[in-house]
Amino acid sequence: MKPSIPKGTRDFLPGEVRRRNYLFDVIRKHFHRYGYQPIETPVMENLSTLTGKYGEEGDRLLFKVLNNGDFLSKADAQNLADKDSNAVLPQISKRGLRYDLTVPFARYVVMHQNDLAFPFKRYAIAPVWRADRPQKGRYNEFYQCDADVVGSDSLLYEAELTQLLDAVFAELGLKAVIRLNNRKILAGLAEIAGHADRMMDITIAIDKLDKVGEAGVEKELLERGVDAAAVDVIKQFLGVTSLDRVAPLLADSEIGRQGIAELQTVFDTVGPLTNRLEFDVTLARGLNYYTGCIYEVAVDTDAHPNIKMGSIAGGGRYADLTGIFGGRDLPGVGISFGAERVYDVLEELALFPEDTSHDLDYLIVCLDDETLLHGFQLLGKLRSAGHHVDLYPTAAKLGKMMKYADQRNVPKVIIIGSREAQSGRYTVKDMGSGEQEEVEF
Amino acid sequence: MKPSIPKGTRDFLPGEVRRRNYLFDVIRKHFHRYGYQPIETPVMENLSTLTGKYGEEGDRLLFKVLNNGDFLSKADAQNLADKDSNAVLPQISKRGLRYDLTVPFARYVVMHQNDLAFPFKRYAIAPVWRADRPQKGRYNEFYQCDADVVGSDSLLYEAELTQLLDAVFAELGLKAVIRLNNRKILAGLAEIAGHADRMMDITIAIDKLDKVGEAGVEKELLERGVDAAAVDVIKQFLGVTSLDRVAPLLADSEIGRQGIAELQTVFDTVGPLTNRLEFDVTLARGLNYYTGCIYEVAVDTDAHPNIKMGSIAGGGRYADLTGIFGGRDLPGVGISFGAERVYDVLEELALFPEDTSHDLDYLIVCLDDETLLHGFQLLGKLRSAGHHVDLYPTAAKLGKMMKYADQRNVPKVIIIGSREAQSGRYTVKDMGSGEQEEVEF
């Protein structure tokens, strides 16, 4: 039998785990510093919690866990005879794997609201599962890194989360562009164009400006049934990157003015950043969900011209997180790092710190069996002093042991022969330079 | 709709996550220091990898993941009509949730053997899933913390893992008893008793000495068909805690002498420990699996008399990890921390460090709206300096804000009114002592 793992899942080698942990640790450090608290929810959730929260497509992409025991005993015989998978599903499965960290968070807040202090700031760095068709860069099992605050509509949190995005990418050494928009500006734009009811169509079309250009957006708007006069109004907004220039266009829309004012407050509050912060009126993001400011972060292609990668982080404000679970009205705002994509970019730009390339400070090798116990005792002393050390467990040929040191990517090898064991002076070889020196411990 | 989570799963509040992370971090720190490398495997494995590895009971307790899409389309109509769950299972499910970290590790070693340097030392700290009936202290989703080395039969690893167990419990402040035995001693004992073929029956019986006493063990041995003469031989071993006294009893068994010699080497090599190390001839542990030294760690009830808890860590040597997956013969040895149990003991003994009780250094509260922006700027400065700080996002009543500070368990609150905002001298209240002082930043 040749072993394998499911399509769309991955094994990670030690070096990959070290680099992934470096990335998660940087994100976690800033989440912590910014007052977001860690929570954990189960990997398995009840399907009643998950189903219907991600649209029809999402329901289809949920991984469902089969009930244990004689799972068919309670299934409907006619449904089974008809091979009606949809009808049988709820009869044989009541649990599924979480699809994101947001719906479990909403459930958590409702279930534990009496134990939480609001505003409640939480983070989670954890895997989620989606039965997408696996392809390059898209997995069935992947990590999300989310920070959210619920129970406040203060715009200070929008400013804080902008700083948090900036701080993480600054520490990673990855130049990013943080783009901001506000759903109220998009609502205002639709209203001004005389199509308040068509905000979705309009925003889907203008969101594609980057890809299809102004003519493409115009074509799509017309195809979606937006009339020519409205298209002319909308075109004034395209390519505008200054709040001051959009503000007059929205003067007649109350909700539009609100959106402008909110964004202005965020820009005025946020203070100096390491990365570029831009207003982008064409930024849309999951509009059925967000109600206020929305974020999207991309790699700054001025600084990193060869990187082709979509959004590497995003987020936004929502008016009511917990209503779907019968919770009281709780507004919130959150961000999410696309950790798998950020990892790929860091790898491509060789931005992982050198110390993620190995996990040992020293490897001890012994030239003969008689010195092995001596080596083992030195090993214990070095570990007690806090060093990360290993010992090659037999007195093998030096070449074989040095090859092992190479494979472990260890920076320094301590070589012990009978002379060294007697004198307590050891030969330490620097594996980078090849230089050897005698050291007394 | 009232939200819930599946039976046997848990949500963790921030304080619990901090304490769990403290425990995992201590274990991880020592794994790292001892040269064990992190690997990660998917939560979902192919059922072909998992099935048949844990016995019939284990197969039953695996969580199976339903195939996506029209899963019934390929199921056998007759099997469905018969509601034959066992026959239908492989037709509608090809993946399951991992049941432990050992079988995935064996699969991993075989699949990646060309990328690994042997001896290969790995650790994993990750959740596993078992469909046991949930009860106090037993969950369907729980963490395992494993360290293993494969590709060497050096007894130095047995000594090293004993030191590692000792180091972790020493740092946790939990006094433990580390018990060692060797499966070869048990095989020798069975041989000497004239029942080499009944080692399993004999060891199952003597493993119960703690619970049922010598008379109970004798009764069970006889019930299991061990003859009276053999029982007399076996009784000589019970209660013996010194290798020197067991050695002569096993003089006529080659495998028994080997076991004694191996344990003697480990005891001679291991050096001074913080916790008690004992030889326990009645220690059995999953015998179908282990072939050499075996470990079991319990709370030292001399030091902690009120703790009633079974094994909190264990492990042992196996002759061949990867054979089941067609790998070349790879001996190994490993240990596993019962993290959920250790957590409960640390909680009961109040051994978690004070700094796991909160995650903020400071909370800033502002007495009026005009000073909020000032507070937000101070917040940014303190965070840039590496402090963990939060800001109450509105100028609410002081009592309400102090209650929030209490709920967050923050040690110090910085209070800003218009006077403080102007002078840059802030009132800092120590939430423990209640004392206030003026501080300039």
Coordinates of C-alpha atoms in Angstrom, one line a residue, chain A residues 1 3-6 9-14 17-18 21 32-46 48-49 60 62-66 68 70-73 75 80 83-85 88-89 92 95 97 107-108 110-112 115-121 129 131 141 143 152 154 156-157 159-160 163 269 325 359-360 372-373 376 379 383 386-393 404 407-408, chain B residues 1 3-6 9-14 17-18 21 32-46 48-49 60 62-66 68 70-73 75 80 83-85 88-89 92 95 97 107-108 110-112 115-121 129 131 141 143 152 154 156-157 159-160 163 269 325 359-360 372-373 376 379 383 386-393 404 407-408:
Chain A
M1 CA 0.0 0.0 0.0
P3 CA 0.3 6.0 1.5
S4 CA -1.2 9.3 0.4
I5 CA -3.1 12.3 1.8
P6 CA -6.4 13.7 0.6
T9 CA -4.4 18.9 2.0
R10 CA -0.7 19.2 2.8
D11 CA 2.0 17.8 4.9
F12 CA 4.6 20.4 6.2
L13 CA 8.3 19.7 6.5
P14 CA 10.0 21.1 9.6
V17 CA 6.4 24.7 9.8
R18 CA 9.1 27.0 11.2
N21 CA 5.0 29.7 12.7
H32 CA -2.0 40.6 21.4
R33 CA -0.3 44.0 21.6
Y34 CA -3.5 45.6 20.2
G35 CA -5.6 44.0 22.9
Y36 CA -7.2 41.2 20.9
Q37 CA -7.7 38.1 23.0
P38 CA -7.3 34.5 21.9
I39 CA -10.4 32.3 21.8
E40 CA -10.7 28.7 20.4
T41 CA -13.8 27.0 19.0
P42 CA -14.1 23.4 17.9
V43 CA -13.1 22.2 14.5
M44 CA -16.4 20.4 14.3
E45 CA -19.5 22.5 14.5
N46 CA -23.1 21.5 14.3
S48 CA -27.3 23.7 12.1
T49 CA -24.7 26.4 13.0
R60 CA -22.2 22.6 -1.0
L62 CA -19.0 22.3 3.7
F63 CA -17.3 19.1 4.7
K64 CA -19.9 17.1 6.5
V65 CA -19.0 14.5 9.2
L66 CA -20.9 11.2 9.1
N68 CA -21.2 7.5 14.2
D70 CA -25.3 2.6 12.5
F71 CA -25.8 5.9 10.7
L72 CA -28.3 4.5 8.1
S73 CA -30.7 3.1 10.7
A75 CA -32.4 7.3 7.2
L80 CA -32.2 6.0 0.1
K83 CA -30.4 8.0 -3.9
D84 CA -31.5 11.5 -2.9
S85 CA -28.3 12.7 -1.4
V88 CA -30.5 11.8 3.1
L89 CA -27.7 14.2 4.2
I92 CA -26.9 10.8 8.4
R95 CA -21.8 17.9 12.2
L97 CA -16.0 21.2 9.7
R107 CA -22.1 31.6 17.7
Y108 CA -19.5 31.9 20.4
V110 CA -24.1 34.5 21.6
M111 CA -23.4 31.4 23.7
H112 CA -20.9 33.1 26.0
D115 CA -18.8 35.7 30.3
L116 CA -17.5 38.4 27.9
A117 CA -16.7 42.1 28.5
F118 CA -17.9 44.3 25.6
P119 CA -16.4 45.7 23.5
F120 CA -15.1 42.2 23.0
K121 CA -11.9 41.9 21.0
W129 CA -12.1 23.6 5.5
A131 CA -14.4 21.5 -0.5
E141 CA -7.6 22.8 4.5
Y143 CA -5.4 28.8 7.9
S152 CA -18.9 49.0 19.6
S154 CA -16.5 53.5 17.4
L156 CA -11.3 54.4 16.5
Y157 CA -11.4 50.6 15.9
A159 CA -8.2 53.4 12.7
E160 CA -6.7 50.8 15.1
Q163 CA -2.5 50.5 12.2
T269 CA -7.2 59.5 13.3
F325 CA -28.0 33.3 16.2
D359 CA 16.2 24.9 14.8
L360 CA 19.5 23.8 16.4
L372 CA 29.6 9.2 23.5
L373 CA 28.7 9.3 27.1
F376 CA 25.7 13.0 26.1
L379 CA 24.5 17.8 25.6
R383 CA 20.4 22.2 27.1
G386 CA 19.0 27.0 27.3
H387 CA 20.7 26.0 24.1
H388 CA 19.1 24.0 21.3
V389 CA 21.4 21.1 20.9
D390 CA 21.4 17.6 19.5
L391 CA 23.8 14.7 19.6
Y392 CA 24.5 12.2 16.8
P393 CA 23.6 9.0 18.6
Y404 CA 23.7 14.8 8.9
Q407 CA 20.8 18.2 6.4
R408 CA 19.8 19.6 9.8
Chain B
M1 CA -32.6 29.2 17.1
P3 CA -26.8 27.9 19.1
S4 CA -24.9 24.9 20.5
I5 CA -21.7 23.0 19.8
P6 CA -21.4 19.2 19.3
T9 CA -16.3 19.5 22.0
R10 CA -15.4 22.7 23.8
D11 CA -15.2 26.5 23.3
F12 CA -12.4 28.1 25.2
L13 CA -12.6 31.5 26.8
P14 CA -9.5 33.8 26.5
V17 CA -6.6 29.7 25.9
R18 CA -3.8 31.7 27.6
N21 CA -1.0 28.1 25.4
H32 CA 12.7 22.4 20.6
R33 CA 15.6 22.5 23.0
Y34 CA 16.0 18.8 22.8
G35 CA 16.3 18.9 19.0
Y36 CA 12.8 17.7 18.1
Q37 CA 11.5 19.4 14.9
P38 CA 7.9 20.5 14.3
I39 CA 5.9 18.9 11.5
E40 CA 2.3 19.3 10.5
T41 CA 0.0 16.8 8.9
P42 CA -3.6 17.4 7.7
V43 CA -6.6 17.0 10.1
M44 CA -8.3 15.0 7.4
E45 CA -6.5 11.8 6.4
N46 CA -7.6 9.2 3.9
S48 CA -7.2 3.9 3.9
T49 CA -4.4 5.4 6.1
R60 CA -15.6 2.4 15.1
L62 CA -13.0 7.3 13.8
F63 CA -14.9 10.3 12.6
K64 CA -15.6 9.8 8.9
V65 CA -16.1 12.7 6.5
L66 CA -18.8 12.4 3.9
N68 CA -18.8 15.9 -1.3
D70 CA -24.0 13.6 -4.9
F71 CA -22.4 11.1 -2.5
L72 CA -25.1 8.5 -2.9
S73 CA -24.8 8.2 -6.6
A75 CA -23.6 3.7 -3.4
L80 CA -28.8 1.0 0.8
K83 CA -29.5 -0.1 5.4
D84 CA -26.2 -1.8 5.7
S85 CA -24.1 1.0 7.2
V88 CA -22.2 1.7 2.5
L89 CA -19.5 3.5 4.6
I92 CA -19.8 7.4 0.6
R95 CA -11.7 10.6 4.5
L97 CA -10.3 12.9 11.1
R107 CA 2.6 7.8 7.0
Y108 CA 4.5 11.1 6.8
V110 CA 7.2 6.9 4.5
M111 CA 6.0 9.6 2.1
H112 CA 8.8 12.1 2.9
D115 CA 13.5 14.7 2.4
L116 CA 14.3 13.7 6.0
A117 CA 17.6 13.2 7.8
F118 CA 17.7 10.1 10.0
P119 CA 17.6 9.8 13.0
F120 CA 14.5 12.0 12.4
K121 CA 13.2 13.7 15.6
W129 CA -10.7 13.2 17.3
A131 CA -16.0 9.4 18.9
E141 CA -11.7 16.6 20.2
Y143 CA -4.9 17.7 22.0
S152 CA 17.9 4.8 15.6
S154 CA 20.4 4.1 20.5
L156 CA 20.7 7.5 24.6
Y157 CA 17.2 8.5 23.3
A159 CA 17.7 8.6 28.5
E160 CA 17.1 11.9 26.6
Q163 CA 15.3 14.0 30.8
T269 CA 23.1 7.4 31.6
F325 CA 2.9 1.7 5.2
D359 CA -3.2 39.8 28.4
L360 CA -3.1 43.6 28.8
L372 CA -10.3 60.4 23.3
L373 CA -8.1 61.3 20.4
F376 CA -5.8 57.0 21.0
L379 CA -2.3 54.1 22.9
R383 CA 2.0 49.9 21.5
G386 CA 5.9 47.0 22.7
H387 CA 3.3 47.3 25.5
H388 CA 0.0 45.5 25.4
V389 CA -2.5 48.2 25.7
D390 CA -6.1 48.9 25.0
L391 CA -8.4 51.9 25.0
Y392 CA -12.0 52.1 26.2
P393 CA -13.5 53.5 22.9
Y404 CA -14.5 46.9 32.1
Q407 CA -13.4 42.2 33.6
R408 CA -10.3 42.4 31.4

